[in-house]
Coordinates of C-alpha atoms and ligand atoms in Angstrom, one line a residue:
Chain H
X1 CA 0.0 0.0 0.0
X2 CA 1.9 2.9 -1.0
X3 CA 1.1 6.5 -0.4
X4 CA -0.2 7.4 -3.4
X5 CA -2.2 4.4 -3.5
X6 CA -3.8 5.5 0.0
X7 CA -4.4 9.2 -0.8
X8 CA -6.0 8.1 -3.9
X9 CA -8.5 5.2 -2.7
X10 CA -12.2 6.9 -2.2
X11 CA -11.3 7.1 1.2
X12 CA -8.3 8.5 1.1
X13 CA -9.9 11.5 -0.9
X14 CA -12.1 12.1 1.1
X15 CA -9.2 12.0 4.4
X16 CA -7.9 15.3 2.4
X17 CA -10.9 16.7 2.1
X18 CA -11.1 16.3 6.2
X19 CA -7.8 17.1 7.3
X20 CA -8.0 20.4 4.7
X21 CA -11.4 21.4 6.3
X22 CA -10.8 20.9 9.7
X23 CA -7.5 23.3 8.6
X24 CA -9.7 25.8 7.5
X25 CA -11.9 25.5 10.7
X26 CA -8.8 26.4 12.9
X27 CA -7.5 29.0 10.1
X28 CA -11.4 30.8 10.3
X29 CA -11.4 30.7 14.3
X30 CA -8.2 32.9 13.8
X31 CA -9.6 34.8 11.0
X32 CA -12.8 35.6 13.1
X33 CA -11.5 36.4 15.8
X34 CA -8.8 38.8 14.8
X35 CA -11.7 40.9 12.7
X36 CA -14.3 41.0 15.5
X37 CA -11.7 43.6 17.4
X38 CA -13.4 45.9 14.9
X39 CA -16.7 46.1 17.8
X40 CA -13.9 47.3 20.1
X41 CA -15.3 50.5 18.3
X42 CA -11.7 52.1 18.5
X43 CA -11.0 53.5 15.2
X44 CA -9.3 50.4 14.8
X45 CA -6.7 50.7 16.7
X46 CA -6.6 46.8 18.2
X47 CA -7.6 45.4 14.8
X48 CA -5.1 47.1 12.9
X49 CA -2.6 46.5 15.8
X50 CA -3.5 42.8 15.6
X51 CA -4.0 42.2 11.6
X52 CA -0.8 43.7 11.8
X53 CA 0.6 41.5 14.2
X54 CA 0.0 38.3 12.0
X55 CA 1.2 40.1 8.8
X56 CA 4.6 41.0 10.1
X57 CA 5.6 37.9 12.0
X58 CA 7.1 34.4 11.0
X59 CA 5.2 32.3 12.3
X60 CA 2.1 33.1 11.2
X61 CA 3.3 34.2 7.7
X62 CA 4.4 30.7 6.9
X63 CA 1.1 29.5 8.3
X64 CA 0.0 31.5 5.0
X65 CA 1.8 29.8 2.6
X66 CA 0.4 26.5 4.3
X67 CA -3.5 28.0 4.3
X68 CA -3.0 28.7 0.6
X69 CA -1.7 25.3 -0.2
X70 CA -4.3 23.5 1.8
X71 CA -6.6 25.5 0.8
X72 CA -5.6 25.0 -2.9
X73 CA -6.0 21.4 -2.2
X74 CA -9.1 21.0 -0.9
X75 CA -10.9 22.7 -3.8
X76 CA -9.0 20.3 -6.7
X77 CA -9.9 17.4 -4.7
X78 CA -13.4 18.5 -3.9
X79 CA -14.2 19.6 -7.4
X80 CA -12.5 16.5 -8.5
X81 CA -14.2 14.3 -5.8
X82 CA -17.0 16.4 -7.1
X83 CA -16.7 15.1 -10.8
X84 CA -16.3 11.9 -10.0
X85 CA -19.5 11.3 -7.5
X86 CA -21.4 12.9 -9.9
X87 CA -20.0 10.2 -13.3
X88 CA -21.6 7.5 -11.3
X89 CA -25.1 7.1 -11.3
X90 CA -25.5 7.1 -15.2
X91 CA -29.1 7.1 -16.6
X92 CA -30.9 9.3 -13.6
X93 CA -34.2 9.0 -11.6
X94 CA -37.0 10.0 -12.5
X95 CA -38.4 10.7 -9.2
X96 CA -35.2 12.0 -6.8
X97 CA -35.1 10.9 -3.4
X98 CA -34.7 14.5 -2.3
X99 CA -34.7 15.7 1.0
X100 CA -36.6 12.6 2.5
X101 CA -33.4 11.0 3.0
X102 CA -30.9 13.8 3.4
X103 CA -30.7 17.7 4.0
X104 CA -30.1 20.0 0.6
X105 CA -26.9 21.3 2.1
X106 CA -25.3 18.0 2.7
X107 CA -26.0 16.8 -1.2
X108 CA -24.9 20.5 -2.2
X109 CA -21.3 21.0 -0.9
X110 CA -19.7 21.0 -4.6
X111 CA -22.0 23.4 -5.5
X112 CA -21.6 25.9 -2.1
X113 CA -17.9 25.6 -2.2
X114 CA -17.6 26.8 -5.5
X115 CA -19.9 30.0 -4.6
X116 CA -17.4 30.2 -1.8
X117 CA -14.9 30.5 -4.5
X118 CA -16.2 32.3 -6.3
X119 CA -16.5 34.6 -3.3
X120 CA -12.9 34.3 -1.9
X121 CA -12.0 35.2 -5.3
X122 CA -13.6 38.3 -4.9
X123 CA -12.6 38.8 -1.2
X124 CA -9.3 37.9 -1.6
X125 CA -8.6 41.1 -4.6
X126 CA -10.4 43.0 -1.9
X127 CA -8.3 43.3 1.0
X128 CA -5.8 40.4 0.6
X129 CA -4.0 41.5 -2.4
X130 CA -4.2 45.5 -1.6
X131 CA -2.2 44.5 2.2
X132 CA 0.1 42.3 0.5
X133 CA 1.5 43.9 -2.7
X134 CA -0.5 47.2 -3.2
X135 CA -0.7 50.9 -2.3
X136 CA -2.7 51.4 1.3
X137 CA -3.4 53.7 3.5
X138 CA -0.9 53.8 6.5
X139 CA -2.0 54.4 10.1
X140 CA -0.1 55.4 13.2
X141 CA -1.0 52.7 16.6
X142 CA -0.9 54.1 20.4
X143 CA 2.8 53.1 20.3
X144 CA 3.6 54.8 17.2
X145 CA 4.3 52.0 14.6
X146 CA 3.6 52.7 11.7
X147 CA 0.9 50.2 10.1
X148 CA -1.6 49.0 6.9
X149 CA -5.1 50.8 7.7
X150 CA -7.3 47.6 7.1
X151 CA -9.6 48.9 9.1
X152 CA -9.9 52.3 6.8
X153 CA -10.5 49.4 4.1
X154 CA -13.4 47.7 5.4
X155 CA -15.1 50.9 6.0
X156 CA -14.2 51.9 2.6
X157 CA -15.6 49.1 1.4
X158 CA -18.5 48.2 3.3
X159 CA -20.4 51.9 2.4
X160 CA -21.2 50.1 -1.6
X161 CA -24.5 48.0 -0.7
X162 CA -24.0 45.7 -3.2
X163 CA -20.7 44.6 -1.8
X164 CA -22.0 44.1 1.9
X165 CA -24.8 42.0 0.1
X166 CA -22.2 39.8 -1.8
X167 CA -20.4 39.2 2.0
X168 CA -23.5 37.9 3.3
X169 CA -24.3 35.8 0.8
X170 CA -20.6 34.7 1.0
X171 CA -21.4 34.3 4.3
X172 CA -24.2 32.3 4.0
X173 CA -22.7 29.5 1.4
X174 CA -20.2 29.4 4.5
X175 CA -22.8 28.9 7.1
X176 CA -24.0 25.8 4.7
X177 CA -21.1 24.4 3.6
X178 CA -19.7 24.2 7.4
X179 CA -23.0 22.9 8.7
X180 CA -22.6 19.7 6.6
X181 CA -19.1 19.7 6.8
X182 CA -17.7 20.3 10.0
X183 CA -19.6 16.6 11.3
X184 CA -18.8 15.3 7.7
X185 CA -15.0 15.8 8.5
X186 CA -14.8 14.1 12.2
X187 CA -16.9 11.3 10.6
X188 CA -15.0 10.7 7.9
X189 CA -11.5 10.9 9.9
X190 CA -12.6 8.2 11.7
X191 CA -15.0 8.7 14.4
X192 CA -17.5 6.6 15.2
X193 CA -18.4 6.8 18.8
X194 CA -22.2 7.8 18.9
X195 CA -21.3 10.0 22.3
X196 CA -18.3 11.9 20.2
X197 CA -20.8 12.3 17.0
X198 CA -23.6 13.9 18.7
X199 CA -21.0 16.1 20.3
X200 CA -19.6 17.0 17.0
X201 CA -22.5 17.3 15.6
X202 CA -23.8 20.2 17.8
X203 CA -20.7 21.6 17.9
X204 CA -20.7 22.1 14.2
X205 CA -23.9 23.8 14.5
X206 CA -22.8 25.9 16.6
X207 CA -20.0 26.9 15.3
X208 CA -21.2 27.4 12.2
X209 CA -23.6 29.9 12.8
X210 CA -21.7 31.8 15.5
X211 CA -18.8 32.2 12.8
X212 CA -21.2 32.7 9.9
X213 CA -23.0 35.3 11.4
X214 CA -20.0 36.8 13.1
X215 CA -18.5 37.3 10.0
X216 CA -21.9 38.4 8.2
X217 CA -21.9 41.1 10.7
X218 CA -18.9 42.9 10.0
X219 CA -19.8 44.3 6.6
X220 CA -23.6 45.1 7.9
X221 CA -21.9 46.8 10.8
X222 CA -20.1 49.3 8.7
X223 CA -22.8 49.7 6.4
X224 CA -25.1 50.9 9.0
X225 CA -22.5 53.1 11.1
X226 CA -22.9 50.8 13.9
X227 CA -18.6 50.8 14.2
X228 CA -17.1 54.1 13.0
Chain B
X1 CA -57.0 -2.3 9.1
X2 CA -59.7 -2.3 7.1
X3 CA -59.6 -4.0 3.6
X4 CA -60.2 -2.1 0.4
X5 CA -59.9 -2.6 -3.2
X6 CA -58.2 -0.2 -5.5
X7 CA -57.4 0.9 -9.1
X8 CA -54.0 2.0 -9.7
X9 CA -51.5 3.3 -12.6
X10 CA -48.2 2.1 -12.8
X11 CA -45.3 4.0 -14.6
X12 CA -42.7 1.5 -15.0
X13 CA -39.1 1.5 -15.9
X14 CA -39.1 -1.1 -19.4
X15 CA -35.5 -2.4 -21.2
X16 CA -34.7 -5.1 -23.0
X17 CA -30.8 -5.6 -21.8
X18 CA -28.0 -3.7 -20.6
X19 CA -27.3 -2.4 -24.1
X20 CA -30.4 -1.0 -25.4
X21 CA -32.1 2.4 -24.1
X22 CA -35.0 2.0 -21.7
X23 CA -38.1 3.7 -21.2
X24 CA -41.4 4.0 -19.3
X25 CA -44.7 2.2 -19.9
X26 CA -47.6 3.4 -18.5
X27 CA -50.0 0.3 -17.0
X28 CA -53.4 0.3 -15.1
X29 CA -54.2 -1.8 -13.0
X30 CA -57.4 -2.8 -11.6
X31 CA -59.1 -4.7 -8.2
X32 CA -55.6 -4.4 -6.4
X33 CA -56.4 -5.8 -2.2
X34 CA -54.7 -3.9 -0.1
X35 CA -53.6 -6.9 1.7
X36 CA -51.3 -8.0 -1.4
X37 CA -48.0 -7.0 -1.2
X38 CA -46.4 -4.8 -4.1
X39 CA -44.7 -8.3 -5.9
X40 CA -48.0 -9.5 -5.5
X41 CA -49.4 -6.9 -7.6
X42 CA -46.8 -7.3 -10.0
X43 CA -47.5 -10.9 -10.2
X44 CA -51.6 -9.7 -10.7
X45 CA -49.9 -7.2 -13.4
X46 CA -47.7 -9.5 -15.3
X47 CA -50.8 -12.5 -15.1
X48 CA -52.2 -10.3 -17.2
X49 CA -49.3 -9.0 -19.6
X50 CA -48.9 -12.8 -20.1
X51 CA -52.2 -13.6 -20.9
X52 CA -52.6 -10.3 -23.4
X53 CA -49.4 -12.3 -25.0
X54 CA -47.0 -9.6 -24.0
X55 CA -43.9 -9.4 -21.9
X56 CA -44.3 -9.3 -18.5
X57 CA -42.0 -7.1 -16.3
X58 CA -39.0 -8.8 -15.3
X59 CA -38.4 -8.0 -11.7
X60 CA -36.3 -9.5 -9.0
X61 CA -37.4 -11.4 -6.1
X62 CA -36.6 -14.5 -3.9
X63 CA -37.5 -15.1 -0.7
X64 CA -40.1 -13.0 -0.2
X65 CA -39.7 -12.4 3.5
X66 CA -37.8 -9.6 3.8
X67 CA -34.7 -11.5 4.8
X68 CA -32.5 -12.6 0.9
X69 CA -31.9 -8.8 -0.4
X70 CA -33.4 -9.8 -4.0
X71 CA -36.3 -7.7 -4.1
X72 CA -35.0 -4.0 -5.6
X73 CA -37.5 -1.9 -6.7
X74 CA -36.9 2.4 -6.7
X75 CA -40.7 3.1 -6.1
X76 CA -42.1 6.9 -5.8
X77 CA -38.0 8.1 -5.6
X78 CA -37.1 5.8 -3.0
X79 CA -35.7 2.6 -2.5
X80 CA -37.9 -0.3 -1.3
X81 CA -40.9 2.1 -1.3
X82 CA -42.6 4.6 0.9
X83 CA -42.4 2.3 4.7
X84 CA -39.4 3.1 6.9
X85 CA -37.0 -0.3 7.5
X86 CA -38.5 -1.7 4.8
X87 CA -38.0 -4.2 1.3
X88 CA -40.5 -3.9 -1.6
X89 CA -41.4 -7.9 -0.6
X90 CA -42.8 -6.6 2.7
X91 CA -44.4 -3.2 1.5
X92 CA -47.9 -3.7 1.2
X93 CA -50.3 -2.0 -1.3
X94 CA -52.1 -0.4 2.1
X95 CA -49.0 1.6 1.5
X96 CA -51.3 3.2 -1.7
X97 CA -54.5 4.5 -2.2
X98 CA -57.3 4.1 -4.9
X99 CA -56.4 5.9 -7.9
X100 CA -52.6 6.7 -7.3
X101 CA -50.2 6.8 -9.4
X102 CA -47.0 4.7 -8.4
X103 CA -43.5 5.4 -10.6
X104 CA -41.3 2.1 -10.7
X105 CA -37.4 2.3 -11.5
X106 CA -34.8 -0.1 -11.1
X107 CA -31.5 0.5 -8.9
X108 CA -29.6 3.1 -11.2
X109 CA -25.8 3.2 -10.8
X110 CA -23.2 2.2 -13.3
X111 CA -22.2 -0.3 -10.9
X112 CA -25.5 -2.2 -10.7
X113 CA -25.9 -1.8 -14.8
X114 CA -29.5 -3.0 -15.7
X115 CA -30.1 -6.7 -17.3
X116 CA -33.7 -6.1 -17.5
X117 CA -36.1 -3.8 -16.7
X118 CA -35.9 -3.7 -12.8
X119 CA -33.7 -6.1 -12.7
X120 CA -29.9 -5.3 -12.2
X121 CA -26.9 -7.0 -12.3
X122 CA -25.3 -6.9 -8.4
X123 CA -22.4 -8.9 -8.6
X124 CA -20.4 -5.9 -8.0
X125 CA -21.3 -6.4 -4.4
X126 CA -20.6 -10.3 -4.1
X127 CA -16.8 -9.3 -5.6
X128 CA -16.1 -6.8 -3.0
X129 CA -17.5 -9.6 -0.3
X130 CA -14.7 -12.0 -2.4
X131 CA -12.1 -9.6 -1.5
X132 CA -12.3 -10.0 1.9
X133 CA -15.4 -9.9 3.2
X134 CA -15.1 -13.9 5.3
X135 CA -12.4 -15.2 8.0
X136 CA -9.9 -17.5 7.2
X137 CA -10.4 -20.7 9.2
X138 CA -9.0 -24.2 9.3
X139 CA -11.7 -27.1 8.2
X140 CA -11.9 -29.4 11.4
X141 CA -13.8 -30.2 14.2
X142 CA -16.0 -27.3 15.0
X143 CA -14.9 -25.1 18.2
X144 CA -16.7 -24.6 21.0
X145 CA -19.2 -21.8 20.3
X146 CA -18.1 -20.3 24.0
X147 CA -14.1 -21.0 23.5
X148 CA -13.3 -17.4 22.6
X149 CA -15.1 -15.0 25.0
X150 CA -16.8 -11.9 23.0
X151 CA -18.4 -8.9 25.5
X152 CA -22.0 -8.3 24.8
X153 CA -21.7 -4.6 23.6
X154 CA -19.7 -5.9 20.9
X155 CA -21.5 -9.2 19.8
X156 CA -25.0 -7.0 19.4
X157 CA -23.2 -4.4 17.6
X158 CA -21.7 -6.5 15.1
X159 CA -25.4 -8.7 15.0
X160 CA -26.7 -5.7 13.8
X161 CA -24.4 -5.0 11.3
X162 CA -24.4 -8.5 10.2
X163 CA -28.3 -7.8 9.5
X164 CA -27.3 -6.0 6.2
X165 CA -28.8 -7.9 2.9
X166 CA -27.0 -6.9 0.4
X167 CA -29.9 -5.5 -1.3
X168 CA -28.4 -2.2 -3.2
X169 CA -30.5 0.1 -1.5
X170 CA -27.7 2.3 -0.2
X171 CA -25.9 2.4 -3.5
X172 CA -29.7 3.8 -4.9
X173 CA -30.1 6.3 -2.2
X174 CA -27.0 7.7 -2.6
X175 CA -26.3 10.6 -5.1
X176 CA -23.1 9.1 -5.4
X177 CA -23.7 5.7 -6.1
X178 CA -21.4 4.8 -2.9
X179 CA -21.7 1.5 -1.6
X180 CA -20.2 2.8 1.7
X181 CA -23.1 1.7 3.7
X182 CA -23.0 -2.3 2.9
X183 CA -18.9 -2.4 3.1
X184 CA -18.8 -0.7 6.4
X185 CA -21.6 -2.8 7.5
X186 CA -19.3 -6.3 6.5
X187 CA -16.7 -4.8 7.8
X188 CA -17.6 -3.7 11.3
X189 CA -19.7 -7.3 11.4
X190 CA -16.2 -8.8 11.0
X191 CA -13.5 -6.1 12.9
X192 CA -16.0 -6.0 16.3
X193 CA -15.5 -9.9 16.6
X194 CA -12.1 -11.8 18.1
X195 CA -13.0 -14.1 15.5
X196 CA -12.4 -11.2 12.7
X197 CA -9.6 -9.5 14.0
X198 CA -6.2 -11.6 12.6
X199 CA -7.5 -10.0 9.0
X200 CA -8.8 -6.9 9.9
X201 CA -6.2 -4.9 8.2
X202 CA -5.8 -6.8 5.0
X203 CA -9.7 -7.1 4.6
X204 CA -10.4 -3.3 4.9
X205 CA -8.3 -2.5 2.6
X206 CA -8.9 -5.6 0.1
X207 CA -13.0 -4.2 0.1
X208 CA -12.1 -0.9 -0.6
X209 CA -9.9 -1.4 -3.0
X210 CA -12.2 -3.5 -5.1
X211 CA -15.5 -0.9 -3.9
X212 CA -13.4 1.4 -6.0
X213 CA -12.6 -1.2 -8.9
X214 CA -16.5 -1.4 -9.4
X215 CA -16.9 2.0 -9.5
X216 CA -19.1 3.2 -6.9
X217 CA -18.5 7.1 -5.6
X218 CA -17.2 8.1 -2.4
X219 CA -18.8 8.6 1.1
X220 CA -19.8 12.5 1.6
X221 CA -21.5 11.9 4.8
X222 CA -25.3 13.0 3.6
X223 CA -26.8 9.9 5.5
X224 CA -29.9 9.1 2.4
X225 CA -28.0 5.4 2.7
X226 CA -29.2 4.9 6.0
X227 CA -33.2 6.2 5.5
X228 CA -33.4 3.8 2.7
X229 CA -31.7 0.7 4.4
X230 CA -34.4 -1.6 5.4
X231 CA -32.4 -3.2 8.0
X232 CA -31.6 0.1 9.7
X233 CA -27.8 -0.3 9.4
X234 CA -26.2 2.8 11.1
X235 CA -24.0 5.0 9.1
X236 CA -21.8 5.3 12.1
X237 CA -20.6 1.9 10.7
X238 CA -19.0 3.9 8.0
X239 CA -17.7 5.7 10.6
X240 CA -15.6 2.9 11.9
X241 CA -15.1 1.5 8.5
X242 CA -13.1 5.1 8.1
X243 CA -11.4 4.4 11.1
X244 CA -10.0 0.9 10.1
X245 CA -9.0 2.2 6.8
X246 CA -7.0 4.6 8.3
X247 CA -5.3 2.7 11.0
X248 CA -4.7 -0.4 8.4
X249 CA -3.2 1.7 6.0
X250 CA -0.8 4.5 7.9
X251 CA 0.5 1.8 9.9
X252 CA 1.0 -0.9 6.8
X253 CA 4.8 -1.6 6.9
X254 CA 5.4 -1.0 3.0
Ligands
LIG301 C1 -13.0 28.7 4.3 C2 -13.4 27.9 3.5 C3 -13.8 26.4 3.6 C4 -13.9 25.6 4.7 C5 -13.8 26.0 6.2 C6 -14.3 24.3 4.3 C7 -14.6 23.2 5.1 C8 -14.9 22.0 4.6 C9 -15.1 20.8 5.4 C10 -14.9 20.8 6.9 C11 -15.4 19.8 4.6 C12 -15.8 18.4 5.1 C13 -14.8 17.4 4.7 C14 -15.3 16.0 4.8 O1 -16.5 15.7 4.4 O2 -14.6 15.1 5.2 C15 -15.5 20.3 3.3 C16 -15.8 19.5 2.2 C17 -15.9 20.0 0.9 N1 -15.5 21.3 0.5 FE1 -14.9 22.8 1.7 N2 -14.4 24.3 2.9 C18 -14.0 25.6 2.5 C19 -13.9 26.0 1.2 C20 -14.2 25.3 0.1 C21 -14.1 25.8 -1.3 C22 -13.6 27.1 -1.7 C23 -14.5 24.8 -2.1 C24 -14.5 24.9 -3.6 C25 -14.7 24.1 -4.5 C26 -14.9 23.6 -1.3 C27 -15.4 22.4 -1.7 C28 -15.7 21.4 -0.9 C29 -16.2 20.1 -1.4 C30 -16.5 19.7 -2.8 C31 -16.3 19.3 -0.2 C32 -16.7 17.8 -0.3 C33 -18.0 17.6 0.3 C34 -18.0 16.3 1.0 O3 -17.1 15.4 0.8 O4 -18.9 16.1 1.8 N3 -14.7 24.0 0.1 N4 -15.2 21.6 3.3
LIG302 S1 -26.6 -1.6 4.1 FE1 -28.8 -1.7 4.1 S2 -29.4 -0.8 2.1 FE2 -27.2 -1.4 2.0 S3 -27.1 -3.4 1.1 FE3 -27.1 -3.7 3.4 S4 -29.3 -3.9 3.9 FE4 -29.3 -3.1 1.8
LIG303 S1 -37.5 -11.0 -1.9 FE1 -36.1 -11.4 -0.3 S2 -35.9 -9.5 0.7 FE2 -37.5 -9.1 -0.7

């Protein structure tokens, strides 16, 4: 059994799939937390102090490089894994099974990850790309370093309606694609305890929507002036 | 329950062999008991066909107690029919009512390609079973049933995985045609005995590897396998079935 042979098998797909997600699980608690300093209702001074603090050091800048090539992963092998589930039935039903069986969102997670590439696409050329390689506005912190005004971006940003309403719908393929696939990942890594699934399960729920909605409410809370 | 008689249309799934194109045939039939079961109104059905000099519906069946795996009918968009834990031998036309309309398809994966009408070919599954679905044991005087102790937890758990059929219903439900469902039920039947354990490793991985040979899709977890399974085999089976995948192949020596 070599490597490639176990990587390759259905279910070794499907373990890249998991240990990719659950990568970008622990890569959004970061990311979530980090832009929720923006209720601190500052100016931005602790967000841009903390973005700040991730862009300039090591560690987390060679986290990066790994996001980006997990992340990378996970959508060829999901839109591969994607293809391939789809080749198999051949001649369709008639009558589908539907949602008797199973929910929408858990027979849809091709279809929601693309929209949420479609939407990092977007998101990245946004803020990622202007921070990393392009002209921003600078900003002076308590302690007088000189930093990126991310924050000035967002709010920038986040007075075009039609942008905030992109986020949330950005948001809500996320809210989707992590309530099916948050329990889909410990599952297919292996658990199998009922006591662990159940956990997992609501877990994933929550999580879900407290990120989701978390990050759904950034954009709206610019829009309406709620953070200044 | 009280008896009735009904009149019913049928829309069902008509091809000749694997290589020619199928289609649907509308049929009505009439005076249908409620207390038949759904074969048995195919039997009515095709008692006529024969008699009118056509072709009856060929249709596969065997024991007709719920207990063989034969029977494989896709009625109304779901395997084995409307009843919850369920095969189309045991659904029974109470299921209906007078004047309904009832679609009929046969299993439809590339895996399971049709060899007539409802009838399709599932020797896919008894290939992956080949692989390594049995224990390797010396002919002999049979042991002692109670020589090797087994702790109840495990012994009901594997029964219940052992209930699986065969029938093809998972691979139906699924909108990926995986047969997931029935290997990690053969496999957890096997890995949660003493008597299994020596080949655990090889056998997972011998399954799998021929599951994939046939061409069935991978597991994404949506749990349709398990509403349709009429011996209510637990997806948390494919749970453990993950899990001895993973442990048989990172810790393979080559
Ligand atoms: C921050 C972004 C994302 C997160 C946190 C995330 C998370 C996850 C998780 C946890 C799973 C479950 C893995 C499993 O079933 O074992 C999954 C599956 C999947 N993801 Fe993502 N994902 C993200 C972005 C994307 C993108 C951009 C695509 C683009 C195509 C995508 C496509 C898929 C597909 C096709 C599956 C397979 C569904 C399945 O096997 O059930 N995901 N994702
Ligand atoms: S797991 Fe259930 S649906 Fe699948 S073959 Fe076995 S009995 Fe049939
Ligand atoms: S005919 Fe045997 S299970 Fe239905």
């Amino acid at each position: 059994m070599t490597w490639k042979q176990v990587f390759t098998s259905s279910i070794g797909q499907k373990i890249t799939m998991a240990l990719t997600g659950i990568s970008l699980i622990l890569f959004l608690v970061v990311h979530v937390s980090v832009n929720a300093c923006i209720w601190f209702n500052d100016g931005g001074q602790i967000f841009n102090g903390a973005a700040n603090f991730l862009g300039e050091n090591a560690v987390p800048r060679i986290l990066e490089v790994g996001l980006f090539l997990f992340l990378i992963l996970h959508i060829v092998q999901g839109l591969v894994l994607e293809a391939q589930n789809r080749s198999r039935r051949g001649v369709g039903y008639a009558i589908d099974y539907g949602n008797r069986g199973s929910t929408w969102y858990s027979r849809s997670m091709g279809l929601l990850g693309t929209l949420l590439l479609l939407f990092l696409i977007i998101h990245l050329i946004d803020f990622w790309i202007p921070s990393r390689f392009g002209v921003m506005p600078e900003t002076t912190l308590a302690d007088g370093k000189q930093v990126h005004n991310l924050y000035s971006l967002m709010q920038i940003r986040f007075q075009q309606g039609w942008i905030v309403i992109i986020y949330v719908l950005g948001c809500i393929s996320l809210l989707y694609h992590l309530l099916h696939g948050f329990y889909s990942a410990f599952k297919t890594a292996g658990v199998y305890n009922k006591r662990y699934l159940i956990l997992i399960r609501w877990a994933g729920y929550l999580f879900s929507i407290i990120v989701s909605l978390g990050f759904a409410m950034m954009p709206v809370s610019f829009y309406f002036g709620w953070v200044k | 329950m009280e008896h009735y008689n009904m009149n019913l249309t049928l829309k069902v799934w008509r091809q000749r062999n694997s290589k020619e194109k199928g289609r649907f045939e509308t049929y009505k039939v009439e005076n249908i008991s409620s207390e038949m079961s759904f074969l048995e109104m195919f039997d009515v059905l095709n008692e006529k066909l024969i008699t009118e000099d056509k072709e009856p519906i060929a249709f596969d069946h065997d024991c007709r107690e719920g207990i063989c795996g034969a029977c494989s009918m896709y009625i109304n968009g779901k395997p084995h029919g409307p009843w919850k834990a369920n095969t189309v031998c045991q659904l029974h036309m109470r299921a209906f009512n007078d004047g309904d309309t009832i679609v009929v398809e046969p299993w439809r994966a590339k895996a399971f390609p049709v060899i007539k009408d409802l009838v399709v070919d599932r020797s896919a599954f008894d290939r992956i079973i080949q692989a390594g679905g049995f224990i390797s044991v010396n002919t002999g005087n049979a042991v002692d049933a109670n020589a090797i102790p087994v702790d109840k937890e495990s012994a009901d758990k594997s029964f219940a995985a052992a209930a699986c059929i065969g029938c093809g219903a998972c691979v139906a439900a699924c909108k990926n045609s995986s047969a997931m469902l029935f290997v990690s039920a053969k496999v957890a039947h096997l890995s949660l005995l003493p008597q299994g354990s020596p080949e655990r490793k090889t056998r997972v991985v011998a399954m799998i590897n021929q599951m994939d040979k046939e061409g069935f899709g991978a597991c994404t977890n949506t749990n349709a396998c398990e509403a349709a399974c009429p011996k209510e085999i637990l997806v948390t089976n494919i749970g453990r079935l993950n899990h001895e995948y993973m442990t048989a192949t990172f810790t393979a020596d080559k």
